[in-house]
Amino acid sequence: ANWNIMAMRRKHIHNQSVLEAEEREARKELFSSENPPARRVSRKRDERAAQNVTESLMELRQVLSSQVQQSEETMHVLVSSSGKVVNTKDEMKDMSYLVKISHRLLAKYDRRELTDRLVIIAALIFFFTVVLYIIKKRLFGWIW
């Protein structure tokens, strides 16, 4: 893109210098002689200068047209990639929601596991206490 702009500038500067040189020559001829052939030569030079300017403008138009087309393509790429970004953002929201729910469930199961262990330990202590009490009453019941 930048090389196109630089090429246009160089071409424009070149055309300006050519026009200025031809203009200087035409002035010299005009002031040096007043004969009609000099005017015809001047007219031909003016026609060539106008043709050069026209060609330069046509090239400039082509360069600008290609730049517009390239910008259009870039715009299409941006629109499609921004759509993909929006879809990815929505997916990330959904996934973060699922991760939060999973985290809550895991925390809940950890709490339940702890309470289950405490209940099992309390039941085992109660069971062994009852077993020891029964053994004590059967074996040593006559002493106490």
Coordinates of C-alpha atoms in Angstrom, one line a residue:
A1 CA 0.0 0.0 0.0
N2 CA 2.8 2.4 0.9
W3 CA 4.8 1.6 -2.2
N4 CA 1.8 2.5 -4.3
I5 CA 1.6 5.9 -2.7
M6 CA 5.3 6.5 -3.1
A7 CA 5.2 5.4 -6.7
M8 CA 2.3 7.9 -7.3
R9 CA 4.3 10.7 -5.6
R10 CA 7.4 10.0 -7.7
K11 CA 5.4 9.9 -10.9
H12 CA 3.7 13.1 -10.0
I13 CA 7.0 14.9 -9.2
H14 CA 8.5 13.6 -12.4
N15 CA 5.5 14.9 -14.5
Q16 CA 5.7 18.2 -12.8
S17 CA 9.4 18.6 -13.6
V18 CA 8.8 17.6 -17.2
L19 CA 6.0 20.1 -17.5
E20 CA 8.1 22.8 -15.9
A21 CA 11.0 22.1 -18.3
E22 CA 8.7 22.2 -21.3
E23 CA 7.1 25.4 -20.1
R24 CA 10.6 27.0 -19.7
E25 CA 11.5 26.0 -23.3
A26 CA 8.2 27.3 -24.6
R27 CA 8.7 30.6 -22.9
K28 CA 12.2 31.0 -24.4
E29 CA 10.8 30.3 -27.8
L30 CA 7.9 32.7 -27.3
F31 CA 10.1 35.5 -26.3
S32 CA 12.8 34.8 -28.8
S33 CA 10.7 34.8 -31.9
E34 CA 7.2 35.8 -32.8
N35 CA 6.7 33.6 -35.8
P36 CA 3.8 31.2 -36.2
P37 CA 5.8 27.9 -36.3
A38 CA 7.0 28.7 -32.8
R39 CA 3.4 28.9 -31.7
R40 CA 2.7 25.5 -33.4
V41 CA 5.6 24.0 -31.6
S42 CA 4.4 25.5 -28.4
R43 CA 0.9 24.2 -29.1
K44 CA 2.3 20.7 -29.7
R45 CA 4.3 20.9 -26.5
D46 CA 1.1 21.9 -24.6
E47 CA -0.7 19.0 -26.1
R48 CA 2.0 16.6 -25.1
A49 CA 2.0 18.1 -21.6
A50 CA -1.8 17.7 -21.4
Q51 CA -1.4 14.2 -22.6
N52 CA 1.2 13.5 -19.9
V53 CA -1.0 14.9 -17.2
T54 CA -3.9 12.9 -18.5
E55 CA -1.8 9.7 -18.4
S56 CA -0.6 10.5 -15.0
L57 CA -4.2 11.1 -13.8
M58 CA -5.3 7.7 -15.4
E59 CA -2.5 5.9 -13.6
L60 CA -3.5 7.7 -10.3
R61 CA -7.1 6.6 -10.9
Q62 CA -6.0 3.0 -11.4
V63 CA -3.8 3.1 -8.2
L64 CA -6.7 4.6 -6.2
S65 CA -9.1 2.0 -7.6
S66 CA -6.8 -0.8 -6.6
Q67 CA -6.5 0.8 -3.1
V68 CA -10.3 1.0 -2.8
Q69 CA -10.6 -2.7 -3.9
Q70 CA -7.9 -3.7 -1.4
S71 CA -9.7 -1.7 1.4
E72 CA -12.9 -3.4 0.5
E73 CA -11.3 -6.9 0.8
T74 CA -9.8 -5.9 4.1
M75 CA -13.2 -4.7 5.3
H76 CA -14.7 -8.1 4.4
V77 CA -11.9 -9.9 6.3
L78 CA -12.5 -7.7 9.3
V79 CA -16.2 -8.3 9.3
S80 CA -15.8 -12.0 9.1
S81 CA -13.1 -12.1 11.8
S82 CA -15.1 -9.9 14.1
G83 CA -18.0 -12.3 13.7
K84 CA -15.7 -15.2 14.7
V85 CA -14.5 -13.2 17.7
V86 CA -18.1 -12.6 18.8
N87 CA -18.9 -16.3 18.5
T88 CA -15.7 -17.2 20.5
K89 CA -16.7 -14.7 23.2
D90 CA -20.2 -16.2 23.5
E91 CA -18.6 -19.7 23.7
M92 CA -16.2 -18.5 26.4
K93 CA -19.1 -17.1 28.4
D94 CA -20.9 -20.4 28.2
M95 CA -17.8 -22.3 29.2
S96 CA -17.0 -20.0 32.1
Y97 CA -20.6 -20.6 33.3
L98 CA -20.1 -24.3 33.1
V99 CA -16.8 -24.1 35.0
K100 CA -18.4 -22.1 37.8
I101 CA -21.2 -24.6 38.1
S102 CA -18.7 -27.5 38.1
H103 CA -16.7 -25.7 40.8
R104 CA -19.8 -25.3 43.0
L105 CA -20.7 -28.9 42.6
L106 CA -17.2 -30.1 43.5
A107 CA -17.2 -27.9 46.6
K108 CA -20.6 -29.3 47.5
Y109 CA -19.4 -32.9 47.1
D110 CA -16.3 -32.1 49.2
R111 CA -18.5 -30.9 52.0
R112 CA -20.7 -34.0 51.7
E113 CA -17.7 -36.3 51.7
L114 CA -16.4 -34.6 55.0
T115 CA -19.8 -35.0 56.7
D116 CA -20.1 -38.6 55.5
R117 CA -16.7 -39.4 57.0
L118 CA -17.7 -37.8 60.3
V119 CA -20.9 -39.7 60.4
I120 CA -19.1 -43.0 59.6
I121 CA -16.5 -42.3 62.3
A122 CA -19.2 -41.5 64.8
A123 CA -21.1 -44.7 63.9
L124 CA -17.9 -46.8 64.2
I125 CA -17.2 -45.3 67.6
F126 CA -20.7 -46.0 68.7
F127 CA -20.6 -49.5 67.3
F128 CA -17.3 -50.4 69.1
T129 CA -18.5 -48.7 72.3
V130 CA -21.6 -51.0 72.2
V131 CA -19.5 -54.0 71.4
L132 CA -17.2 -53.3 74.3
Y133 CA -20.2 -52.7 76.6
I134 CA -21.7 -56.1 75.6
I135 CA -18.4 -57.9 76.1
K136 CA -17.9 -56.2 79.4
K137 CA -21.4 -57.2 80.6
R138 CA -21.0 -60.8 79.4
L139 CA -17.6 -61.5 80.6
F140 CA -17.2 -59.3 83.6
G141 CA -20.8 -58.8 84.6
W142 CA -20.4 -60.8 87.8
I143 CA -17.6 -58.6 89.0
W144 CA -19.4 -55.2 88.7

